[in-house]
Short mmCIF file of C-alpha atoms and ligand atoms in Angstrom, two decimals:
data_model
loop_
_atom_site.label_atom_id
_atom_site.label_comp_id
_atom_site.label_asym_id
_atom_site.label_seq_id
_atom_site.Cartn_x
_atom_site.Cartn_y
_atom_site.Cartn_z
CA UNK A 1 -112.11 29.79 -2.14
CA UNK A 2 -115.39 28.00 -1.65
CA UNK A 3 -116.42 29.60 1.69
CA UNK A 4 -119.70 30.82 0.24
CA UNK A 5 -121.16 27.33 0.45
CA UNK A 6 -119.74 26.39 3.85
CA UNK A 7 -120.55 27.62 7.34
CA UNK A 8 -117.35 26.46 9.01
CA UNK A 9 -113.75 25.73 8.10
CA UNK A 10 -112.73 22.22 7.15
CA UNK A 11 -111.00 20.13 9.80
CA UNK A 12 -107.25 20.65 10.07
CA UNK A 13 -106.64 16.95 9.34
CA UNK A 14 -108.81 17.18 6.25
CA UNK A 15 -106.86 20.14 5.02
CA UNK A 16 -103.59 18.30 5.50
CA UNK A 17 -104.92 15.15 3.87
CA UNK A 18 -106.26 16.89 0.79
CA UNK A 19 -103.36 19.29 0.34
CA UNK A 20 -101.31 18.69 -2.81
CA UNK A 21 -98.99 21.67 -2.71
CA UNK A 22 -95.86 19.57 -2.19
CA UNK A 23 -96.70 17.63 -5.34
CA UNK A 24 -97.94 20.32 -7.67
CA UNK A 25 -95.59 23.18 -6.75
CA UNK A 26 -93.18 21.44 -9.15
CA UNK A 27 -95.19 22.70 -12.12
CA UNK A 28 -95.82 26.27 -10.96
CA UNK A 29 -94.17 27.57 -14.15
CA UNK A 30 -96.53 25.52 -16.29
CA UNK A 31 -99.48 26.72 -14.21
CA UNK A 32 -98.51 30.31 -14.94
CA UNK A 33 -97.95 29.56 -18.62
CA UNK A 34 -101.50 28.15 -18.84
CA UNK A 35 -102.98 31.05 -16.89
CA UNK A 36 -101.27 33.61 -19.12
CA UNK A 37 -102.70 31.88 -22.20
CA UNK A 38 -106.13 31.78 -20.58
CA UNK A 39 -106.03 35.45 -19.52
CA UNK A 40 -104.99 36.59 -23.02
CA UNK A 41 -107.79 34.56 -24.55
CA UNK A 42 -110.32 36.05 -22.11
CA UNK A 43 -109.23 39.51 -23.22
CA UNK A 44 -109.25 38.73 -26.93
CA UNK A 45 -112.70 37.20 -26.72
CA UNK A 46 -114.03 40.20 -24.82
CA UNK A 47 -114.92 38.03 -21.80
CA UNK A 48 -112.91 40.50 -19.73
CA UNK A 49 -111.54 43.83 -20.90
CA UNK A 50 -108.21 43.99 -22.73
CA UNK A 51 -106.83 46.11 -19.93
CA UNK A 52 -107.83 43.58 -17.31
CA UNK A 53 -106.21 40.84 -19.36
CA UNK A 54 -102.98 42.87 -19.54
CA UNK A 55 -103.06 43.38 -15.78
CA UNK A 56 -103.55 39.65 -15.19
CA UNK A 57 -100.67 38.79 -17.51
CA UNK A 58 -98.25 41.22 -15.91
CA UNK A 59 -99.32 40.07 -12.42
CA UNK A 60 -98.69 36.47 -13.43
CA UNK A 61 -95.29 37.42 -14.81
CA UNK A 62 -94.39 39.09 -11.52
CA UNK A 63 -95.44 35.95 -9.69
CA UNK A 64 -93.22 33.90 -12.00
CA UNK A 65 -90.30 36.13 -10.97
CA UNK A 66 -91.14 35.73 -7.29
CA UNK A 67 -91.19 31.96 -7.67
CA UNK A 68 -87.91 31.93 -9.57
CA UNK A 69 -86.10 34.07 -7.01
CA UNK A 70 -87.64 32.18 -4.09
CA UNK A 71 -89.59 35.09 -2.60
CA UNK A 72 -93.06 33.76 -3.43
CA UNK A 73 -95.10 33.49 -0.22
CA UNK A 74 -96.18 29.84 -0.47
CA UNK A 75 -99.11 29.13 1.87
CA UNK A 76 -99.68 25.56 2.92
CA UNK A 77 -103.19 26.47 4.10
CA UNK A 78 -104.10 27.02 0.44
CA UNK A 79 -104.73 23.63 -1.04
CA UNK A 80 -102.55 23.57 -4.11
CA UNK A 81 -100.35 25.46 -6.54
CA UNK A 82 -103.38 26.80 -8.42
CA UNK A 83 -104.98 28.37 -5.37
CA UNK A 84 -101.63 29.73 -4.16
CA UNK A 85 -101.00 31.55 -7.41
CA UNK A 86 -104.55 32.80 -7.82
CA UNK A 87 -104.61 34.04 -4.23
CA UNK A 88 -101.34 35.89 -4.70
CA UNK A 89 -102.64 37.41 -7.94
CA UNK A 90 -105.70 38.74 -6.16
CA UNK A 91 -103.49 40.06 -3.36
CA UNK A 92 -101.55 41.98 -6.02
CA UNK A 93 -104.39 43.13 -8.30
CA UNK A 94 -107.46 43.15 -6.08
CA UNK A 95 -110.76 42.33 -7.82
CA UNK A 96 -109.18 41.96 -11.26
CA UNK A 97 -107.26 38.94 -9.95
CA UNK A 98 -110.57 37.29 -9.18
CA UNK A 99 -111.44 37.37 -12.89
CA UNK A 100 -108.68 34.99 -13.97
CA UNK A 101 -110.70 31.88 -13.23
CA UNK A 102 -113.63 32.92 -15.48
CA UNK A 103 -114.61 30.03 -17.76
CA UNK A 104 -112.02 27.75 -16.26
CA UNK A 105 -111.90 25.07 -13.58
CA UNK A 106 -108.99 23.59 -11.71
CA UNK A 107 -109.95 20.40 -13.50
CA UNK A 108 -108.93 21.60 -16.94
CA UNK A 109 -106.20 23.74 -15.39
CA UNK A 110 -104.39 20.89 -13.64
CA UNK A 111 -104.73 18.63 -16.68
CA UNK A 112 -103.05 21.29 -18.81
CA UNK A 113 -100.29 21.90 -16.26
CA UNK A 114 -99.47 18.24 -16.03
CA UNK A 115 -99.52 17.83 -19.81
CA UNK A 116 -97.08 20.72 -20.19
CA UNK A 117 -94.85 19.31 -17.49
CA UNK A 118 -94.93 15.72 -18.75
CA UNK A 119 -94.23 16.89 -22.29
CA UNK A 120 -91.16 18.77 -21.16
CA UNK A 121 -89.81 15.85 -19.14
CA UNK A 122 -90.44 13.40 -21.97
CA UNK A 123 -88.52 15.68 -24.30
CA UNK A 124 -85.62 15.51 -21.84
CA UNK A 125 -85.83 11.69 -21.84
CA UNK A 126 -85.53 11.78 -25.62
CA UNK A 127 -82.36 13.87 -25.34
CA UNK A 128 -80.86 11.52 -22.77
CA UNK A 129 -81.74 8.45 -24.83
CA UNK A 130 -79.79 9.89 -27.74
CA UNK A 131 -76.82 10.67 -25.48
CA UNK A 132 -76.66 7.07 -24.36
CA UNK A 133 -77.11 5.83 -27.93
CA UNK A 134 -74.18 8.04 -28.91
CA UNK A 135 -71.96 6.58 -26.16
CA UNK A 136 -72.80 3.10 -27.37
CA UNK A 137 -72.20 4.03 -31.01
CA UNK A 138 -68.79 5.49 -30.09
CA UNK A 139 -67.76 2.27 -28.35
CA UNK A 140 -69.12 0.28 -31.30
CA UNK A 141 -66.94 2.34 -33.63
CA UNK A 142 -63.87 1.40 -31.57
CA UNK A 143 -64.80 -2.27 -31.56
CA UNK A 144 -66.05 -3.00 -35.05
CA UNK A 145 -63.54 -5.83 -35.37
CA UNK A 146 -63.52 -7.02 -31.78
CA UNK A 147 -64.80 -10.58 -31.75
CA UNK A 148 -66.58 -11.92 -28.71
CA UNK A 149 -68.75 -14.89 -27.81
CA UNK A 150 -72.41 -14.46 -28.69
CA UNK A 151 -74.72 -16.36 -26.37
CA UNK A 152 -78.07 -18.05 -26.38
CA UNK A 153 -79.26 -19.43 -23.04
CA UNK A 154 -76.12 -17.66 -21.76
CA UNK A 155 -74.21 -20.59 -23.32
CA UNK A 156 -71.54 -19.89 -25.95
CA UNK A 157 -73.30 -19.87 -29.33
CA UNK A 158 -71.50 -18.15 -32.22
CA UNK A 159 -68.81 -15.49 -32.40
CA UNK A 160 -70.12 -11.97 -32.92
CA UNK A 161 -68.71 -8.48 -33.23
CA UNK A 162 -68.77 -6.49 -29.99
CA UNK A 163 -69.99 -3.54 -32.04
CA UNK A 164 -72.95 -5.60 -33.17
CA UNK A 165 -73.77 -6.49 -29.57
CA UNK A 166 -73.61 -2.85 -28.48
CA UNK A 167 -75.64 -1.64 -31.45
CA UNK A 168 -78.42 -4.06 -30.51
CA UNK A 169 -79.00 -1.79 -27.51
CA UNK A 170 -78.91 1.29 -29.72
CA UNK A 171 -81.75 -0.22 -31.74
CA UNK A 172 -83.77 -0.67 -28.54
CA UNK A 173 -83.12 2.93 -27.53
CA UNK A 174 -84.07 4.15 -30.98
CA UNK A 175 -87.44 2.45 -30.68
CA UNK A 176 -87.82 3.89 -27.19
CA UNK A 177 -87.26 7.34 -28.68
CA UNK A 178 -89.84 6.70 -31.39
CA UNK A 179 -92.37 5.59 -28.79
CA UNK A 180 -91.80 8.79 -26.82
CA UNK A 181 -92.17 10.94 -29.92
CA UNK A 182 -95.45 9.22 -30.73
CA UNK A 183 -96.66 9.62 -27.15
CA UNK A 184 -95.92 13.35 -27.44
CA UNK A 185 -98.59 13.64 -30.14
CA UNK A 186 -101.14 12.60 -27.54
CA UNK A 187 -99.57 14.43 -24.57
CA UNK A 188 -99.50 17.76 -26.38
CA UNK A 189 -103.26 18.26 -26.53
CA UNK A 190 -104.70 21.16 -24.57
CA UNK A 191 -107.68 20.48 -22.27
CA UNK A 192 -108.15 24.18 -21.48
CA UNK A 193 -111.71 25.26 -22.15
CA UNK A 194 -113.22 22.01 -20.88
CA UNK A 195 -113.82 23.85 -17.59
CA UNK A 196 -115.18 21.61 -14.81
CA UNK A 197 -116.45 18.92 -17.19
CA UNK A 198 -119.11 20.34 -19.50
CA UNK A 199 -117.44 23.21 -21.28
CA UNK A 200 -118.57 26.74 -20.53
CA UNK A 201 -121.10 29.37 -21.54
CA UNK A 202 -118.38 31.98 -22.10
CA UNK A 203 -117.17 32.24 -25.70
CA UNK A 204 -113.76 30.70 -24.97
CA UNK A 205 -111.33 29.78 -27.75
CA UNK A 206 -109.63 26.47 -26.87
CA UNK A 207 -107.69 26.30 -30.14
CA UNK A 208 -106.10 29.64 -29.46
CA UNK A 209 -105.06 28.73 -25.91
CA UNK A 210 -103.66 25.45 -27.22
CA UNK A 211 -101.55 27.32 -29.78
CA UNK A 212 -100.47 29.83 -27.17
CA UNK A 213 -99.03 27.15 -24.88
CA UNK A 214 -97.28 25.59 -27.88
CA UNK A 215 -99.54 22.57 -28.26
CA UNK A 216 -100.59 21.37 -31.68
CA UNK A 217 -104.14 20.35 -30.75
CA UNK A 218 -106.96 20.91 -28.30
CA UNK A 219 -109.48 18.52 -26.78
CA UNK A 220 -112.50 17.13 -28.62
CA UNK A 221 -114.62 16.18 -25.60
CA UNK A 222 -114.66 18.21 -22.38
CA UNK A 223 -115.46 15.22 -20.14
CA UNK A 224 -112.58 13.24 -21.58
CA UNK A 225 -110.32 16.28 -21.39
CA UNK A 226 -110.59 16.68 -17.60
CA UNK A 227 -110.43 13.01 -16.70
CA UNK A 228 -108.06 11.44 -19.22
CA UNK A 229 -104.68 10.50 -17.86
CA UNK A 230 -103.49 8.13 -20.56
CA UNK A 231 -101.08 10.91 -21.39
CA UNK A 232 -99.35 9.86 -18.15
CA UNK A 233 -99.80 6.13 -18.69
CA UNK A 234 -98.05 6.15 -22.03
CA UNK A 235 -94.84 7.78 -20.83
CA UNK A 236 -94.89 5.46 -17.81
CA UNK A 237 -95.06 2.47 -20.13
CA UNK A 238 -92.20 4.02 -22.10
CA UNK A 239 -90.28 4.51 -18.84
CA UNK A 240 -90.83 0.86 -17.93
CA UNK A 241 -89.59 -0.21 -21.36
CA UNK A 242 -86.57 2.08 -21.29
CA UNK A 243 -85.52 0.86 -17.86
CA UNK A 244 -86.12 -2.75 -18.93
CA UNK A 245 -83.66 -2.18 -21.75
CA UNK A 246 -81.20 -0.51 -19.40
CA UNK A 247 -81.58 -3.30 -16.90
CA UNK A 248 -80.69 -5.86 -19.55
CA UNK A 249 -77.60 -3.88 -20.44
CA UNK A 250 -76.71 -3.73 -16.74
CA UNK A 251 -76.94 -7.48 -16.60
CA UNK A 252 -74.40 -7.72 -19.43
CA UNK A 253 -72.07 -5.30 -17.71
CA UNK A 254 -72.25 -7.19 -14.44
CA UNK A 255 -71.49 -10.43 -16.27
CA UNK A 256 -68.69 -8.95 -18.39
CA UNK A 257 -67.05 -7.32 -15.37
CA UNK A 258 -66.96 -10.55 -13.40
CA UNK A 259 -63.26 -11.51 -13.26
CA UNK A 260 -63.99 -15.08 -14.34
CA UNK A 261 -65.43 -13.60 -17.56
CA UNK A 262 -63.23 -10.51 -17.67
CA UNK A 263 -64.48 -8.90 -20.89
CA UNK A 264 -64.16 -5.39 -19.50
CA UNK A 265 -62.69 -3.27 -16.77
CA UNK A 266 -65.07 -1.09 -14.80
CA UNK A 267 -63.94 2.53 -14.64
CA UNK A 268 -62.85 3.29 -11.05
CA UNK A 269 -65.16 6.26 -10.88
CA UNK A 270 -68.14 4.03 -11.61
CA UNK A 271 -67.36 1.12 -9.28
CA UNK A 272 -67.41 0.66 -5.54
CA UNK A 273 -65.23 -1.33 -3.17
CA UNK A 274 -65.97 -3.59 -0.25
CA UNK A 275 -65.47 -2.65 3.39
CA UNK A 276 -64.13 -6.12 4.15
CA UNK A 277 -62.77 -7.72 0.96
CA UNK A 278 -59.88 -5.63 -0.33
CA UNK A 279 -59.84 -7.14 -3.83
CA UNK A 280 -63.44 -6.19 -4.64
CA UNK A 281 -64.54 -3.86 -7.37
CA UNK A 282 -68.30 -3.99 -7.52
CA UNK A 283 -70.58 -2.94 -10.38
CA UNK A 284 -73.02 -1.15 -8.02
CA UNK A 285 -74.09 1.44 -10.60
CA UNK A 286 -75.25 -1.27 -12.97
CA UNK A 287 -76.92 -3.11 -10.10
CA UNK A 288 -78.73 0.01 -8.96
CA UNK A 289 -79.96 0.89 -12.44
CA UNK A 290 -81.22 -2.69 -12.69
CA UNK A 291 -82.84 -2.38 -9.27
CA UNK A 292 -84.39 1.02 -9.86
CA UNK A 293 -86.15 -0.31 -12.96
CA UNK A 294 -88.56 -1.98 -10.53
CA UNK A 295 -89.73 1.48 -9.47
CA UNK A 296 -90.90 2.38 -12.97
CA UNK A 297 -92.96 -0.81 -13.17
CA UNK A 298 -94.47 0.14 -9.83
CA UNK A 299 -95.29 3.61 -11.12
CA UNK A 300 -97.04 2.19 -14.20
CA UNK A 301 -98.97 -0.26 -12.05
CA UNK A 302 -99.98 2.52 -9.62
CA UNK A 303 -101.27 4.65 -12.45
CA UNK A 304 -103.26 1.82 -14.05
CA UNK A 305 -104.81 0.97 -10.69
CA UNK A 306 -105.58 4.61 -10.01
CA UNK A 307 -107.55 4.97 -13.24
CA UNK A 308 -109.34 1.68 -13.67
CA UNK A 309 -112.36 2.39 -11.47
CA UNK A 310 -112.95 6.05 -12.20
CA UNK A 311 -116.28 7.14 -13.64
CA UNK A 312 -116.35 10.30 -15.74
CA UNK A 313 -115.34 12.98 -15.22
CA UNK A 314 -112.85 14.48 -12.74
CA UNK A 315 -112.38 12.56 -9.48
CA UNK A 316 -110.10 13.64 -6.70
CA UNK A 317 -108.28 10.33 -7.00
CA UNK A 318 -106.56 11.97 -9.95
CA UNK A 319 -104.55 14.11 -7.57
CA UNK A 320 -102.51 10.96 -6.94
CA UNK A 321 -101.35 10.90 -10.58
CA UNK A 322 -98.28 13.01 -10.03
CA UNK A 323 -96.13 10.97 -7.68
CA UNK A 324 -95.85 7.93 -9.98
CA UNK A 325 -94.73 10.19 -12.80
CA UNK A 326 -92.13 11.96 -10.67
CA UNK A 327 -90.87 8.63 -9.42
CA UNK A 328 -90.45 7.26 -12.93
CA UNK A 329 -88.95 10.53 -14.14
CA UNK A 330 -86.27 10.47 -11.46
CA UNK A 331 -85.37 6.88 -12.29
CA UNK A 332 -85.32 7.34 -16.07
CA UNK A 333 -83.35 10.57 -15.91
CA UNK A 334 -80.81 9.29 -13.39
CA UNK A 335 -80.37 5.91 -15.04
CA UNK A 336 -79.93 7.24 -18.59
CA UNK A 337 -77.46 9.88 -17.42
CA UNK A 338 -75.32 7.46 -15.45
CA UNK A 339 -75.45 4.74 -18.08
CA UNK A 340 -74.24 7.10 -20.82
CA UNK A 341 -71.19 8.02 -18.74
CA UNK A 342 -70.52 4.47 -17.64
CA UNK A 343 -70.59 3.18 -21.22
CA UNK A 344 -68.28 5.96 -22.38
CA UNK A 345 -65.67 4.96 -19.79
CA UNK A 346 -65.80 1.19 -19.97
CA UNK A 347 -62.55 -0.40 -21.08
CA UNK A 348 -63.31 -3.52 -23.11
CA UNK A 349 -60.68 -6.27 -23.17
CA UNK A 350 -60.59 -7.82 -26.67
CA UNK A 351 -57.90 -10.35 -25.73
CA UNK A 352 -60.07 -11.85 -23.05
CA UNK A 353 -62.97 -11.98 -25.48
CA UNK A 354 -60.84 -13.72 -28.09
CA UNK A 355 -59.79 -16.34 -25.53
CA UNK A 356 -63.40 -16.91 -24.55
CA UNK A 357 -64.36 -17.37 -28.19
CA UNK A 358 -61.93 -20.27 -28.54
CA UNK A 359 -63.58 -22.21 -25.72
CA UNK A 360 -67.05 -23.67 -26.06
CA UNK A 361 -67.07 -24.71 -29.75
CA UNK A 362 -68.55 -21.47 -31.06
CA UNK A 363 -67.23 -22.49 -34.50
CA UNK A 364 -69.27 -25.69 -34.69
CA UNK A 365 -71.89 -24.05 -36.92
CA UNK A 366 -69.04 -23.06 -39.27
CA UNK A 367 -68.00 -26.67 -39.65
CA UNK A 368 -71.59 -27.76 -40.31
CA UNK A 369 -72.06 -24.98 -42.91
CA UNK A 370 -68.74 -25.96 -44.49
CA UNK A 371 -69.94 -29.53 -44.87
CA UNK A 372 -73.16 -28.25 -46.43
CA UNK A 373 -70.92 -26.45 -48.92
CA UNK A 374 -69.49 -29.84 -49.81
CA UNK A 375 -72.95 -31.11 -50.77
CA UNK A 376 -73.91 -32.75 -47.47
CA UNK A 377 -77.52 -32.11 -46.33
CA UNK A 378 -77.66 -29.79 -43.32
CA UNK A 379 -79.14 -32.32 -40.86
CA UNK A 380 -76.40 -34.83 -41.67
CA UNK A 381 -73.76 -32.10 -41.44
CA UNK A 382 -75.18 -31.12 -38.04
CA UNK A 383 -74.90 -34.71 -36.83
CA UNK A 384 -71.33 -35.18 -38.12
CA UNK A 385 -70.27 -31.93 -36.47
CA UNK A 386 -71.90 -32.95 -33.19
CA UNK A 387 -69.81 -36.09 -33.18
CA UNK A 388 -66.67 -34.11 -33.95
CA UNK A 389 -67.42 -31.77 -31.02
CA UNK A 390 -67.96 -34.69 -28.65
CA UNK A 391 -64.66 -36.20 -29.83
CA UNK A 392 -62.73 -32.93 -29.45
CA UNK A 393 -64.28 -32.34 -26.03
CA UNK A 394 -63.20 -35.78 -24.82
CA UNK A 395 -59.63 -34.80 -25.72
CA UNK A 396 -59.99 -31.33 -24.24
CA UNK A 397 -59.32 -29.69 -27.60
CA UNK A 398 -61.05 -27.18 -29.84
CA UNK A 399 -62.31 -28.22 -33.31
CA UNK A 400 -59.53 -26.16 -34.84
CA UNK A 401 -56.95 -28.13 -32.80
CA UNK A 402 -57.91 -31.43 -34.43
CA UNK A 403 -55.70 -32.66 -37.27
CA UNK A 404 -57.00 -32.91 -40.80
CA UNK A 405 -56.81 -36.70 -40.40
CA UNK A 406 -58.94 -36.60 -37.28
CA UNK A 407 -61.51 -34.38 -39.01
CA UNK A 408 -61.53 -36.64 -42.06
CA UNK A 409 -62.43 -39.49 -39.72
CA UNK A 410 -65.85 -37.84 -39.46
CA UNK A 411 -66.24 -36.91 -43.09
CA UNK A 412 -63.81 -37.58 -45.87
CA UNK A 413 -64.85 -34.50 -47.84
CA UNK A 414 -62.97 -32.25 -45.39
CA UNK A 415 -59.84 -30.56 -46.74
CA UNK A 416 -57.20 -28.08 -45.55
CA UNK A 417 -59.50 -25.11 -46.20
CA UNK A 418 -61.57 -26.10 -43.16
CA UNK A 419 -59.09 -24.41 -40.81
CA UNK A 420 -59.80 -21.01 -42.30
CA UNK A 421 -63.48 -21.64 -41.89
CA UNK A 422 -63.01 -22.52 -38.23
CA UNK A 423 -61.28 -19.22 -37.46
CA UNK A 424 -63.74 -17.15 -35.34
CA UNK A 425 -62.71 -13.87 -36.96
CA UNK A 426 -63.57 -15.35 -40.34
CA UNK A 427 -66.79 -16.72 -38.94
CA UNK A 428 -67.87 -13.18 -38.06
CA UNK A 429 -66.49 -11.64 -41.25
CA UNK A 430 -68.59 -13.95 -43.43
CA UNK A 431 -71.96 -12.98 -41.91
CA UNK A 432 -72.72 -9.92 -43.97
CA UNK A 433 -76.38 -10.62 -44.55
CA UNK A 434 -78.51 -7.53 -43.78
CA UNK A 435 -78.43 -6.82 -40.03
CA UNK A 436 -75.88 -9.61 -39.50
CA UNK A 437 -72.74 -9.52 -37.35
CA UNK A 438 -70.25 -9.39 -40.28
CA UNK A 439 -67.90 -6.41 -40.11
CA UNK A 440 -69.28 -4.88 -43.28
CA UNK A 441 -72.89 -5.39 -42.23
CA UNK A 442 -72.13 -3.84 -38.84
CA UNK A 443 -70.38 -0.87 -40.47
CA UNK A 444 -73.49 -0.27 -42.54
CA UNK A 445 -75.62 -0.51 -39.40
CA UNK A 446 -73.36 1.95 -37.61
CA UNK A 447 -73.64 4.45 -40.48
CA UNK A 448 -77.40 4.25 -40.28
CA UNK A 449 -77.28 4.77 -36.52
CA UNK A 450 -75.02 7.79 -37.00
CA UNK A 451 -77.38 9.22 -39.58
CA UNK A 452 -80.25 8.86 -37.11
CA UNK A 453 -78.24 10.46 -34.30
CA UNK A 454 -77.21 13.36 -36.51
CA UNK A 455 -80.72 13.87 -37.87
CA UNK A 456 -82.14 15.00 -34.54
CA UNK A 457 -80.93 18.03 -32.64
CA UNK A 458 -79.82 17.83 -29.01
N1 LIG B 501 -105.06 19.29 -6.70
C1 LIG B 501 -106.00 18.85 -7.65
C2 LIG B 501 -105.40 17.74 -8.52
O1 LIG B 501 -104.23 17.59 -8.53
C3 LIG B 501 -106.41 19.98 -8.53
C4 LIG B 501 -107.78 19.84 -9.08
C5 LIG B 501 -108.75 19.98 -8.02
N2 LIG B 501 -110.06 19.91 -8.52
C6 LIG B 501 -111.13 19.67 -7.71
N3 LIG B 501 -112.27 19.60 -8.30
N4 LIG B 501 -111.01 19.54 -6.43
O2 LIG B 501 -106.09 17.00 -9.15
#
């Protein structure tokens, strides 16, 4: 393509080293979409004739067919997807094919292709996030009144509703979806018309090409347009956050599935066995999702490092921007898909949860609050309750197993009603402050989650 300037071919090793076909072939469809928009604009603006524009468009459409049916003659000696398609177009149309690149550079071309591709993938992430949120909401619906231990420091803290616990993850996913939607506003900006870096002398119409590829906006500064890759950084940060959330959920699943905890049974189809220990049922899917999260952090780090030293405008370093995105995409897509199915098939074991709630004095706060209700200042109530817990623990009993006499030994204001207060189900039921774990509060939360899920199409 640039032989005019050179007197001999580049070294074979150089050609291999600079070749990006394996990485950019992925967005051949987007490359054609951008070229079609560009060709139409050239025709409309009278930069080429209308007839030439029509020829270019139908040639590009034929190439799209060839690529789809696998008959496109990919040539690894042509550096990238752009040169492959342009070369084929010229093979088909002769000199007219050579007009496609008028007023355009591969610098604005590749930036557009990648933006189109990233936008499409991010849209798919949004769909998958909602699928997972739906699986969690369905389980929450089933377990509105299932009471389980809530933890801080992974030590038993207060009883909570399992639905509340699951919906906490839905809230994370909802924010992840919002972040992606906001990132889309900045991804969906067309750089076409920036040309190599300085714009062009041809009367191009960047707003029209932006509209034609379905983007809402076009660039404001041609140098920024060809060298900006924060439209990749943002989704990579989102990917890192999504997989962080998933990894936390994995950690819960691994803990819950441990037989000494026993809060759930792993579905057979989503567990693996051991080659030596016959009793084993391992949560490998959850472990792998947790492990793969590391790859998205790596991708974000790679991208930040790639960009930090680049002067304006295009630098060939930018060719290395695709692999981190693909890597993160594969992880996000795979992890969200598997997690949605895993959650749908988990069998929670409310009896085991109930048993766990009765060990570890999760109702101690209830006793303290009860004493406050009797006019005792909270700090004093806290102290009295602490002593009662130490006493019960020394006798290997729960607070609710102490007699009224024993409890009165700590505070004479205690009466029979205290036993209702100590009941963990009641403890959950009473916490209906906004966003709390009480059954009514959680029902309200679930309705809001459902409304959100129903408000956005698949
Ligand atoms: N393969 C290149 C990339 O991915 C396309 C742009 C090449 N531009 C250039 N000036 N060499 O970035």
